[in-house]
Amino acid sequence: MGRGGGLMRSGGLLLLPVLALWRREMTRFLRQRNRIIGALATPLVFWLLIGSGLGESFAAPGVEGGFMRYFFPGTVVLILLFTAIFSTVSIIEDRRDGFLQGVLVAPVSRAAIVLGKCLGGMTLAALQAAIFCLAAPWVGLPFDGVVVLRLLAALLLGGLALTAMGFIIAWPLESTQGFHVLMNLVLIPLWLLSGAFFPARAGAWTEWAVALNPVAYVTAAVRRSFYGDGADLGLVPSYGVAMTVTAVFAVAMFLLALRAVRRGGPGSR
Amino acid sequence: MNHAVETRALGRNFGARAALSDVTLSVRDGEMFGLLGPNGSGKTTLFRILSTLLAPTSGTARIGGHDVVHEAVQVREHLGVVFQSPALDPQLTVAENLRCAGHLYGLRGTELEERLLSSLHALRVADRLGDRVHTLSGGLQRRVEIAKSLLPRPRVLLLDEPSTGLDPAARAGLRLALDELRAASGVTIVVTTHLLDEAERCDRVAVLHRGRLVACEAPSALRATLGTDIALVAGDDLAALAARVTAELGWPAEVRGDKLCVEVPTGDNGAGRLVNALAGAAHTITVGRPTLEDVFLKLTGESWGAGEDS
């Protein structure tokens, strides 16, 4: 064919399309200022208002410094979640506007379509959450080189998992209203029950809810990034366990998203 | 040599409803081929199958010799697709959209930039290179979309209702662009349409009705199958006029809307005989060559647009 670039496999092109779709996500994001405000500013306002409202009246195992400090890792995960949602809701817009059809009729591997979107969402989510994390020293959270490295790994992996989860939800939907319903019914409760907002208590039903909730391991990874494995954080799993579960979560979500794309979108079956 | 497009007994059901049944047709290389039918005729289903977005429930479809289901990647390499709603990102510029599309086909570097420019020049939109797509008119977006679909130098270009939403000037511009394109590159063009005048411009037309192929011929050949001219008669009592035509001349006559439609045999001074037969009773008589609308009525027994609700 005399075409340069891209890894041609029996399933279609992979690398060059992934790069092209990733770059499109970046360009779109930078041109839509309201998305930056929505994904970064909303959690920031939540954190400031709820954190200062509950203030010192809040106590959790091994966490001092009031709710502002406890809620900080949870806010980081909320930024990841909101960015992932904003990234994947565009799948529905892409389908409605027609852009997605143009991608689907191109000789690209279906994995490239999922990867382009998920890596794009991951980059944006991790970047915005990292910006917020710069505020960590102000609430007295440790913030040295080790913390930053652990944090970056957690943000990238968590961002990938949450974007892939958003992909699965958005793919079969024909309207963004449907996505908002699922966001309020599924995604926000998953976040609330992740230890982001309140810790799991041993013996209570929340212990099981948090233990079975994959998002809880993203929150745990972010929390452990700050505190390390030495600190007593009650039921919060170690960094290694949290990262392993998050990685399994990300791979599982990616494979489910890939299966959904291979099966076709709404109206194709 | 393989046909550019070939379908065999192609069918597609949605639940119990057959949107497409037993369609067998072939499109030759370099042809401008029309898929004509009213809404609900199955042409969009056929378009979606040919563009690899929808799997058929029976039969086969091949593009450039490749099966659309089992060799989808090879089919996609040969195919340019222009959707009704342009597959462009409105937030990106024209050039960014084309670059992204080029990468999806494995193109990059100077080769991509050269093709991008030549393709935009061919569609006369090169001056809008740096404009965001959402600032362009519908006609310009359609042209950018076609330019985009030409980047991989497809063997077959599929267009779904390309005139939809375009004003007459933009339509004329699009036709010209497609004609030039075909002359220059020899690409095969398959276009779905519910517009009869658009179908008239195709080399051959497949007429679809309720999911079935009812004819596949050149427009002139389709008209010739009627073997008649068509006279439209205006008058006060059309039913009485119809009875008179049948009694005196024995030609089929039928009231359609506010006109009486008479099938007049070509030659043998048919028009003159009709005028004599209806002298004094008719207000006006217009005799013309049959349109594809007349052909559709003859083939299906339904007037154009009757299948809209199905």
Coordinates of C-alpha atoms in Angstrom, one line a residue:
Chain A
M1 CA 0.0 0.0 0.0
G2 CA 3.0 2.3 0.4
R3 CA 1.6 3.8 3.6
G4 CA 3.9 4.9 6.3
G5 CA 3.3 4.8 10.0
G6 CA 1.0 2.8 12.2
L7 CA 1.2 -0.8 13.1
M8 CA -0.9 -2.7 10.6
R9 CA -2.4 -5.8 12.1
S10 CA -5.2 -8.0 10.9
G11 CA -7.5 -5.9 13.0
G12 CA -6.5 -2.6 11.5
L13 CA -4.1 0.3 12.3
L14 CA -3.3 0.9 16.0
L15 CA -0.5 3.3 17.0
L16 CA -1.0 6.2 14.7
P17 CA -4.8 6.3 15.2
V18 CA -4.4 6.1 18.9
L19 CA -2.1 9.1 18.8
A20 CA -4.4 11.0 16.5
L21 CA -7.5 10.4 18.7
W22 CA -5.5 11.3 21.8
R23 CA -4.3 14.5 20.3
R24 CA -7.9 15.4 19.3
E25 CA -9.0 15.0 22.9
M26 CA -6.3 17.4 24.1
T27 CA -7.1 20.0 21.5
R28 CA -10.8 19.8 22.2
F29 CA -10.3 20.1 25.9
L30 CA -8.1 23.2 25.6
R31 CA -10.8 24.8 23.4
Q32 CA -13.6 24.1 25.8
R33 CA -12.9 26.3 28.9
N34 CA -16.1 25.3 30.6
R35 CA -14.8 21.7 30.8
I36 CA -11.8 22.9 32.8
I37 CA -14.1 24.8 35.2
G38 CA -16.5 21.9 35.5
A39 CA -13.9 19.2 36.2
L40 CA -11.5 21.2 38.4
A41 CA -13.5 24.0 40.0
T42 CA -16.6 22.1 41.0
P43 CA -14.7 19.6 43.2
L44 CA -12.5 22.4 44.5
V45 CA -15.7 24.3 45.7
F46 CA -17.1 21.1 47.2
W47 CA -13.8 20.6 49.1
L48 CA -13.7 24.2 50.4
L49 CA -17.3 24.4 51.4
I50 CA -17.8 20.9 52.9
G51 CA -14.3 20.7 54.3
S52 CA -14.6 24.0 56.2
G53 CA -18.2 23.3 57.1
L54 CA -17.5 20.1 58.8
G55 CA -14.1 21.3 59.9
E56 CA -12.6 20.0 63.1
S57 CA -15.8 18.2 64.2
F58 CA -14.7 15.3 62.0
A59 CA -12.5 12.5 63.2
A60 CA -11.2 9.4 61.2
P61 CA -8.7 6.8 62.2
G62 CA -5.1 7.9 61.8
V63 CA -6.2 11.2 60.2
E64 CA -5.6 14.5 62.0
G65 CA -6.2 18.0 60.7
G66 CA -10.0 17.9 60.3
F67 CA -12.2 17.2 57.3
M68 CA -10.3 19.5 54.9
R69 CA -7.4 17.1 55.2
Y70 CA -9.5 13.9 55.2
F71 CA -11.5 15.0 52.2
F72 CA -8.5 16.0 50.2
P73 CA -7.7 12.6 48.6
G74 CA -11.5 12.2 48.0
T75 CA -11.6 15.5 46.1
V76 CA -8.7 14.3 44.0
V77 CA -10.7 11.2 43.0
L78 CA -13.7 13.4 42.3
I79 CA -11.6 15.5 39.9
L80 CA -10.5 12.2 38.2
L81 CA -14.2 11.1 38.1
F82 CA -15.6 14.4 36.7
T83 CA -12.9 14.6 34.1
A84 CA -13.4 11.0 33.1
I85 CA -17.2 11.7 32.8
F86 CA -16.7 14.9 30.7
S87 CA -14.3 13.0 28.4
T88 CA -16.6 10.0 27.9
V89 CA -19.9 11.9 27.6
S90 CA -18.3 13.3 24.4
I91 CA -18.7 9.8 22.9
I92 CA -22.5 10.4 22.8
E93 CA -21.9 13.9 21.2
D94 CA -19.4 12.3 18.7
R95 CA -22.1 9.8 17.8
R96 CA -24.8 12.4 17.4
D97 CA -22.6 14.9 15.5
G98 CA -21.2 12.1 13.2
F99 CA -17.5 12.2 14.1
L100 CA -17.6 8.8 15.6
Q101 CA -19.1 7.2 12.4
G102 CA -16.1 8.6 10.5
V103 CA -13.8 6.8 12.9
L104 CA -15.7 3.6 12.8
V105 CA -15.5 3.3 9.0
A106 CA -11.7 3.9 9.0
P107 CA -9.4 0.8 8.9
V108 CA -8.4 1.2 12.5
S109 CA -8.3 -1.5 15.1
R110 CA -11.3 -1.2 17.4
A111 CA -8.8 -1.2 20.3
A112 CA -7.4 2.1 18.9
I113 CA -10.8 3.7 19.3
V114 CA -11.1 2.7 22.9
L115 CA -7.4 3.5 23.7
G116 CA -7.5 6.9 22.1
K117 CA -10.4 7.9 24.2
C118 CA -9.2 6.3 27.4
L119 CA -5.7 7.6 27.2
G120 CA -7.0 11.0 26.4
G121 CA -9.3 11.0 29.4
M122 CA -6.6 9.6 31.5
T123 CA -4.1 12.3 30.6
L124 CA -6.6 15.1 31.3
A125 CA -7.9 13.6 34.5
A126 CA -4.4 13.0 35.9
L127 CA -3.2 16.5 34.8
Q128 CA -6.1 18.3 36.5
A129 CA -5.9 16.2 39.6
A130 CA -2.1 16.8 39.8
I131 CA -2.7 20.5 39.6
F132 CA -5.1 20.3 42.6
C133 CA -2.6 18.1 44.5
L134 CA -0.2 21.0 44.5
A135 CA -2.4 22.4 47.3
A136 CA -1.7 19.4 49.5
P137 CA 1.0 21.1 51.7
W138 CA -1.4 23.8 52.7
V139 CA -3.6 21.3 54.5
G140 CA -0.6 19.7 56.1
L141 CA -0.4 16.6 53.9
P142 CA 3.1 15.2 53.2
F143 CA 4.3 16.2 49.8
D144 CA 7.9 15.0 49.0
G145 CA 9.4 13.3 46.0
V146 CA 8.2 9.8 47.0
V147 CA 4.6 11.1 47.5
V148 CA 4.7 12.8 44.1
L149 CA 5.8 9.6 42.3
R150 CA 3.3 7.4 44.1
L151 CA 0.6 10.0 43.4
L152 CA 1.4 10.3 39.7
A153 CA 1.2 6.5 39.3
A154 CA -2.1 6.4 41.2
L155 CA -3.6 9.3 39.2
L156 CA -2.7 7.8 35.8
L157 CA -4.0 4.4 36.7
G158 CA -7.1 5.7 38.4
G159 CA -7.8 8.1 35.6
L160 CA -7.5 5.3 33.1
A161 CA -9.9 3.0 35.1
L162 CA -12.5 5.7 35.6
T163 CA -12.4 6.8 31.9
A164 CA -12.8 3.3 30.7
M165 CA -15.7 2.8 33.1
G166 CA -17.3 6.0 31.7
F167 CA -16.7 4.7 28.2
I168 CA -18.7 1.5 28.9
I169 CA -21.6 3.6 30.3
A170 CA -21.6 6.2 27.4
W171 CA -21.1 3.8 24.5
P172 CA -24.7 2.3 24.3
L173 CA -26.4 5.6 25.1
E174 CA -28.0 7.8 22.5
S175 CA -28.5 10.9 24.7
T176 CA -26.4 12.8 27.2
Q177 CA -29.5 13.0 29.5
G178 CA -29.2 9.2 30.0
F179 CA -25.6 9.7 31.0
H180 CA -26.5 12.2 33.6
V181 CA -29.1 9.8 35.1
L182 CA -26.5 7.1 35.4
M183 CA -23.9 9.5 36.7
N184 CA -26.2 10.5 39.6
L185 CA -27.4 6.9 40.2
V186 CA -24.2 5.0 39.8
L187 CA -21.0 7.1 39.6
I188 CA -21.6 9.5 42.4
P189 CA -22.7 6.8 44.9
L190 CA -19.7 4.8 43.9
W191 CA -17.5 7.8 44.8
L192 CA -19.4 8.5 48.0
L193 CA -18.9 4.9 49.1
S194 CA -15.2 4.9 48.2
G195 CA -14.0 6.2 51.5
A196 CA -13.7 9.6 49.8
F197 CA -16.3 11.2 52.0
F198 CA -16.3 9.1 55.1
P199 CA -14.2 6.1 56.2
A200 CA -15.5 2.5 56.2
R201 CA -16.3 1.4 59.7
A202 CA -15.5 -2.2 60.7
G203 CA -18.7 -4.2 61.2
A204 CA -21.0 -1.7 59.5
W205 CA -22.5 -2.5 56.1
T206 CA -20.2 0.3 54.6
E207 CA -17.2 -2.0 55.3
W208 CA -18.5 -4.4 52.7
A209 CA -19.7 -1.7 50.4
V210 CA -16.3 0.0 50.4
A211 CA -14.4 -3.3 50.1
L212 CA -16.4 -4.4 47.0
N213 CA -16.3 -1.0 45.4
P214 CA -13.5 -0.7 42.8
V215 CA -13.5 3.1 43.1
A216 CA -12.6 2.7 46.8
Y217 CA -9.2 1.3 45.7
V218 CA -8.6 4.4 43.6
T219 CA -9.3 6.5 46.6
A220 CA -7.1 4.3 48.8
A221 CA -4.3 4.5 46.3
V222 CA -4.4 8.3 46.4
R223 CA -4.7 8.4 50.2
R224 CA -1.8 6.0 50.6
S225 CA 0.2 8.1 48.2
F226 CA 0.2 10.8 50.8
Y227 CA 0.5 8.8 54.0
G228 CA 2.5 5.8 52.9
D229 CA 1.9 2.3 54.2
G230 CA 3.2 3.0 57.7
A231 CA 0.3 5.1 58.8
D232 CA -2.7 3.6 60.5
L233 CA -5.6 4.5 58.3
G234 CA -8.2 2.0 59.7
L235 CA -9.6 -0.2 56.9
V236 CA -7.8 1.6 54.0
P237 CA -5.7 -1.1 52.2
S238 CA -2.0 -0.7 51.5
Y239 CA -0.7 1.2 48.4
G240 CA 0.3 -2.0 46.7
V241 CA -3.1 -3.7 47.2
A242 CA -4.9 -0.5 46.1
M243 CA -2.8 -0.1 43.0
T244 CA -3.1 -3.8 42.1
V245 CA -6.9 -3.8 42.4
T246 CA -7.1 -0.5 40.4
A247 CA -4.9 -2.0 37.7
V248 CA -7.2 -5.1 37.5
F249 CA -10.2 -2.7 37.5
A250 CA -8.7 -0.7 34.6
V251 CA -7.9 -3.7 32.5
A252 CA -11.3 -5.2 33.1
M253 CA -13.0 -1.9 32.1
F254 CA -10.9 -1.6 29.0
L255 CA -11.7 -5.1 27.9
L256 CA -15.4 -4.5 28.4
A257 CA -15.2 -1.2 26.5
L258 CA -13.5 -3.0 23.7
R259 CA -16.1 -5.7 23.6
A260 CA -18.8 -3.0 23.5
V261 CA -17.2 -1.3 20.5
R262 CA -16.7 -4.6 18.6
R263 CA -20.4 -5.4 19.1
G264 CA -21.4 -2.0 17.6
G265 CA -23.2 1.0 19.0
P266 CA -26.9 1.7 19.3
G267 CA -28.9 0.8 16.2
S268 CA -26.2 -1.4 14.7
R269 CA -27.7 -4.7 15.8
Chain B
M1 CA -11.9 -7.7 -12.5
N2 CA -14.0 -7.4 -9.4
H3 CA -17.0 -5.1 -9.4
A4 CA -16.5 -2.0 -7.3
V5 CA -19.6 -3.0 -5.3
E6 CA -21.5 -6.3 -5.4
T7 CA -24.3 -7.6 -3.3
R8 CA -26.0 -11.0 -3.4
A9 CA -29.4 -11.7 -2.0
L10 CA -28.6 -9.1 0.7
G11 CA -31.1 -8.8 3.5
R12 CA -31.4 -7.1 6.9
N13 CA -34.1 -7.6 9.5
F14 CA -34.8 -5.5 12.6
G15 CA -36.7 -7.8 14.8
A16 CA -39.6 -9.1 12.7
R17 CA -39.4 -6.2 10.3
A18 CA -37.4 -6.7 7.0
A19 CA -35.7 -3.4 6.2
L20 CA -33.9 -4.9 3.2
S21 CA -34.7 -8.2 1.4
D22 CA -33.0 -10.1 -1.4
V23 CA -31.1 -7.2 -2.9
T24 CA -28.7 -8.3 -5.7
L25 CA -26.9 -5.6 -7.6
S26 CA -23.4 -4.7 -8.8
V27 CA -21.7 -1.4 -9.5
R28 CA -19.0 -1.1 -12.1
D29 CA -15.8 0.7 -11.6
G30 CA -16.0 4.4 -12.2
E31 CA -19.7 4.5 -12.3
M32 CA -22.0 7.1 -10.6
F33 CA -24.6 4.8 -9.1
G34 CA -27.8 6.0 -7.4
L35 CA -29.7 4.2 -4.7
L36 CA -33.1 5.8 -5.1
G37 CA -36.1 5.3 -2.8
P38 CA -38.4 7.2 -0.5
N39 CA -37.8 7.3 3.2
G40 CA -38.3 3.8 4.6
S41 CA -37.3 2.1 1.3
G42 CA -34.2 0.5 2.8
K43 CA -31.6 2.6 1.1
T44 CA -30.1 3.8 4.4
T45 CA -29.9 0.3 5.6
L46 CA -28.1 -0.7 2.5
F47 CA -25.8 2.3 2.9
R48 CA -25.0 1.3 6.4
I49 CA -24.2 -2.3 5.4
L50 CA -21.9 -1.2 2.6
S51 CA -20.1 1.2 4.9
T52 CA -19.4 -1.7 7.3
L53 CA -21.4 -0.2 10.2
L54 CA -24.3 -2.7 10.0
A55 CA -24.0 -6.5 9.5
P56 CA -26.5 -8.0 7.1
T57 CA -28.8 -10.8 8.4
S58 CA -28.6 -12.7 5.0
G59 CA -26.7 -12.6 1.8
T60 CA -23.3 -10.9 1.1
A61 CA -21.9 -7.6 0.1
R62 CA -18.5 -7.0 -1.3
I63 CA -16.5 -3.9 -2.0
G64 CA -13.5 -4.1 -4.3
G65 CA -13.9 -7.9 -3.9
H66 CA -13.8 -7.9 -0.1
D67 CA -16.6 -9.0 2.1
V68 CA -18.0 -6.2 4.3
V69 CA -18.4 -8.5 7.3
H70 CA -15.4 -10.8 7.2
E71 CA -12.9 -8.4 5.6
A72 CA -14.1 -5.2 7.1
V73 CA -10.6 -3.7 7.5
Q74 CA -9.8 -4.3 3.8
V75 CA -13.2 -2.9 2.8
R76 CA -12.6 0.2 4.9
E77 CA -9.2 0.8 3.2
H78 CA -11.0 1.0 -0.1
L79 CA -13.9 3.1 1.0
G80 CA -14.6 6.8 1.5
V81 CA -17.8 7.5 3.3
V82 CA -19.7 10.7 3.4
F83 CA -22.5 10.7 6.0
Q84 CA -25.6 12.9 6.1
S85 CA -24.3 14.6 9.2
P86 CA -20.7 15.3 8.4
A87 CA -18.2 13.2 10.4
L88 CA -16.2 16.2 11.4
D89 CA -15.2 17.6 14.8
P90 CA -16.8 21.1 14.9
Q91 CA -14.2 22.2 17.5
L92 CA -11.2 21.4 15.2
T93 CA -10.1 23.4 12.2
V94 CA -10.5 22.0 8.7
A95 CA -6.8 21.0 8.6
E96 CA -6.9 19.4 12.0
N97 CA -9.9 17.3 11.0
L98 CA -8.2 16.1 7.8
R99 CA -5.0 15.4 9.6
C100 CA -6.8 13.3 12.2
A101 CA -8.6 11.5 9.5
G102 CA -5.4 10.9 7.5
H103 CA -3.8 9.4 10.6
L104 CA -6.7 7.0 10.9
Y105 CA -5.7 5.7 7.5
G106 CA -2.1 5.5 8.3
L107 CA -1.1 8.6 6.5
R108 CA 1.4 11.1 7.9
G109 CA 4.2 13.5 7.1
T110 CA 4.6 15.3 3.8
E111 CA 2.5 12.7 2.0
L112 CA -0.4 13.5 4.2
E113 CA 0.1 17.3 3.9
E114 CA 0.3 17.0 0.1
R115 CA -2.9 14.9 -0.2
L116 CA -4.6 17.2 2.3
L117 CA -3.9 20.3 0.2
S118 CA -4.8 18.6 -3.2
S119 CA -7.9 17.2 -1.8
L120 CA -9.1 20.6 -0.3
H121 CA -8.2 22.2 -3.6
A122 CA -10.2 19.7 -5.6
L123 CA -13.3 20.6 -3.5
R124 CA -12.4 24.3 -3.6
V125 CA -12.2 24.7 0.2
A126 CA -8.4 25.1 0.5
D127 CA -8.9 28.8 1.6
R128 CA -10.7 27.6 4.8
L129 CA -7.8 25.4 6.0
G130 CA -7.4 27.2 9.3
D131 CA -11.1 27.8 10.1
R132 CA -12.9 25.9 12.8
V133 CA -15.5 23.6 11.2
H134 CA -18.4 25.0 13.2
T135 CA -17.9 28.4 11.5
L136 CA -18.5 26.8 8.0
S137 CA -21.9 26.7 6.3
G138 CA -23.5 23.3 5.7
G139 CA -22.4 23.2 2.1
L140 CA -18.8 24.0 2.9
Q141 CA -18.8 21.3 5.7
R142 CA -20.1 18.8 3.2
R143 CA -17.3 19.6 0.9
V144 CA -14.7 19.4 3.6
E145 CA -16.2 16.0 4.5
I146 CA -15.8 14.8 0.9
A147 CA -12.3 16.2 0.8
K148 CA -11.6 14.2 4.0
S149 CA -13.1 11.0 2.6
L150 CA -10.8 11.3 -0.5
L151 CA -7.5 11.4 1.6
P152 CA -6.9 7.7 1.4
R153 CA -7.7 7.7 -2.3
P154 CA -10.7 5.4 -2.0
R155 CA -11.8 3.1 -4.8
V156 CA -15.4 3.6 -3.9
L157 CA -17.0 6.8 -2.4
L158 CA -20.3 6.3 -0.6
L159 CA -22.5 9.3 0.0
D160 CA -25.7 9.3 2.0
E161 CA -28.2 11.9 0.9
P162 CA -25.4 14.5 0.1
S163 CA -27.9 17.2 -0.9
T164 CA -29.7 17.2 2.5
G165 CA -29.6 20.6 4.1
L166 CA -27.9 22.3 1.2
D167 CA -29.3 25.4 -0.6
P168 CA -29.7 25.2 -4.4
A169 CA -26.4 26.9 -5.1
A170 CA -24.5 24.6 -2.7
R171 CA -26.2 21.6 -4.4
A172 CA -25.0 22.7 -7.8
G173 CA -21.5 23.3 -6.4
L174 CA -21.5 19.8 -4.9
R175 CA -22.6 18.2 -8.2
L176 CA -19.9 20.0 -10.1
A177 CA -17.3 19.0 -7.5
L178 CA -18.4 15.3 -7.8
D179 CA -18.4 15.4 -11.6
E180 CA -14.9 16.9 -11.6
L181 CA -13.7 14.4 -9.1
R182 CA -15.0 11.5 -11.1
A183 CA -13.4 12.8 -14.3
A184 CA -10.1 13.3 -12.5
S185 CA -9.8 10.2 -10.4
G186 CA -12.1 7.7 -11.8
V187 CA -13.5 6.9 -8.4
T188 CA -16.7 4.9 -8.2
I189 CA -19.5 6.9 -6.6
V190 CA -22.5 5.4 -4.9
V191 CA -25.0 7.9 -3.7
T192 CA -28.3 7.4 -1.8
T193 CA -31.0 9.9 -2.6
H194 CA -34.7 10.4 -2.3
L195 CA -34.5 13.2 -4.8
L196 CA -35.6 12.2 -8.3
D197 CA -33.6 15.0 -10.1
E198 CA -30.5 13.8 -8.3
A199 CA -31.0 10.2 -9.5
E200 CA -31.5 11.5 -13.1
R201 CA -27.8 12.5 -13.0
C202 CA -26.5 9.0 -12.2
D203 CA -25.2 6.5 -14.8
R204 CA -27.5 3.9 -13.3
V205 CA -30.1 3.9 -10.6
A206 CA -31.2 1.1 -8.3
V207 CA -34.8 1.8 -7.3
L208 CA -35.7 0.5 -3.8
H209 CA -39.2 0.1 -2.5
R210 CA -40.1 -1.4 0.9
G211 CA -36.7 -3.0 1.2
R212 CA -36.7 -4.6 -2.3
L213 CA -34.9 -3.8 -5.4
V214 CA -37.6 -3.1 -8.1
A215 CA -35.3 -1.9 -10.9
C216 CA -31.7 -1.2 -11.7
E217 CA -31.1 0.6 -14.9
A218 CA -29.9 3.8 -16.5
P219 CA -32.5 6.6 -16.0
S220 CA -33.2 6.8 -19.7
A221 CA -33.7 3.0 -19.8
L222 CA -36.0 3.2 -16.9
R223 CA -38.1 5.9 -18.6
A224 CA -38.0 3.8 -21.8
T225 CA -39.6 0.8 -20.0
L226 CA -42.8 2.9 -19.7
G227 CA -42.9 3.1 -23.5
T228 CA -45.0 6.2 -23.3
D229 CA -45.0 9.9 -22.8
I230 CA -47.0 11.4 -19.9
A231 CA -49.7 14.0 -20.4
L232 CA -51.0 16.1 -17.5
V233 CA -54.4 17.4 -18.1
A234 CA -56.2 20.1 -16.1
G235 CA -59.9 20.5 -16.2
D236 CA -63.1 20.8 -14.2
D237 CA -64.3 17.2 -14.1
L238 CA -61.2 15.0 -14.2
A239 CA -63.1 11.8 -13.7
A240 CA -65.2 12.5 -16.7
L241 CA -62.1 13.3 -18.7
A242 CA -60.5 10.1 -17.7
A243 CA -63.5 8.1 -18.8
R244 CA -63.4 9.9 -22.1
V245 CA -59.7 9.1 -22.7
T246 CA -60.3 5.4 -21.9
A247 CA -63.4 5.2 -24.1
E248 CA -62.1 7.0 -27.1
L249 CA -58.4 6.2 -27.1
G250 CA -58.1 3.2 -24.7
W251 CA -55.0 4.7 -22.9
P252 CA -54.5 4.3 -19.2
A253 CA -55.6 7.5 -17.4
E254 CA -55.6 8.3 -13.7
V255 CA -56.3 11.3 -11.5
R256 CA -53.3 12.3 -9.5
G257 CA -53.9 15.3 -7.3
D258 CA -55.5 18.1 -9.3
K259 CA -54.3 16.7 -12.6
L260 CA -55.3 13.8 -14.9
C261 CA -52.3 11.8 -15.8
V262 CA -52.5 10.0 -19.2
E263 CA -50.0 7.6 -20.6
V264 CA -49.6 8.6 -24.2
P265 CA -47.9 6.2 -26.7
T266 CA -44.8 7.8 -28.2
G267 CA -44.9 8.6 -31.9
D268 CA -48.1 8.1 -34.0
N269 CA -49.1 11.7 -33.1
G270 CA -50.4 10.6 -29.6
A271 CA -50.4 14.2 -28.3
G272 CA -52.5 15.4 -31.2
R273 CA -55.0 12.6 -30.7
L274 CA -55.3 13.4 -27.0
V275 CA -55.9 17.1 -27.8
N276 CA -58.6 16.2 -30.3
A277 CA -60.3 13.7 -27.9
L278 CA -60.4 16.2 -25.1
A279 CA -61.1 19.4 -27.2
G280 CA -63.3 21.8 -25.3
A281 CA -63.3 19.9 -22.0
A282 CA -59.7 20.2 -20.9
H283 CA -58.2 23.6 -19.8
T284 CA -54.6 22.7 -20.4
I285 CA -52.7 19.6 -21.7
T286 CA -49.0 19.3 -21.1
V287 CA -47.2 16.3 -22.7
G288 CA -43.7 15.4 -21.6
R289 CA -41.3 12.6 -21.3
P290 CA -41.9 10.4 -18.2
T291 CA -40.0 11.3 -15.1
L292 CA -38.6 8.8 -12.6
E293 CA -41.6 9.5 -10.5
D294 CA -43.8 8.1 -13.3
V295 CA -41.5 5.1 -13.5
F296 CA -41.7 4.6 -9.8
L297 CA -45.5 4.6 -9.9
K298 CA -45.5 2.1 -12.7
L299 CA -43.0 -0.2 -10.9
T300 CA -44.5 -0.2 -7.5
G301 CA -48.1 0.8 -8.0
E302 CA -47.5 3.5 -5.4
S303 CA -47.0 7.2 -6.0
W304 CA -43.6 8.6 -4.9
G305 CA -43.7 9.3 -1.2
A306 CA -46.5 6.8 -0.4
G307 CA -44.0 4.6 1.5
E308 CA -42.8 7.5 3.7
D309 CA -44.6 6.3 6.8
S310 CA -43.6 2.7 6.6

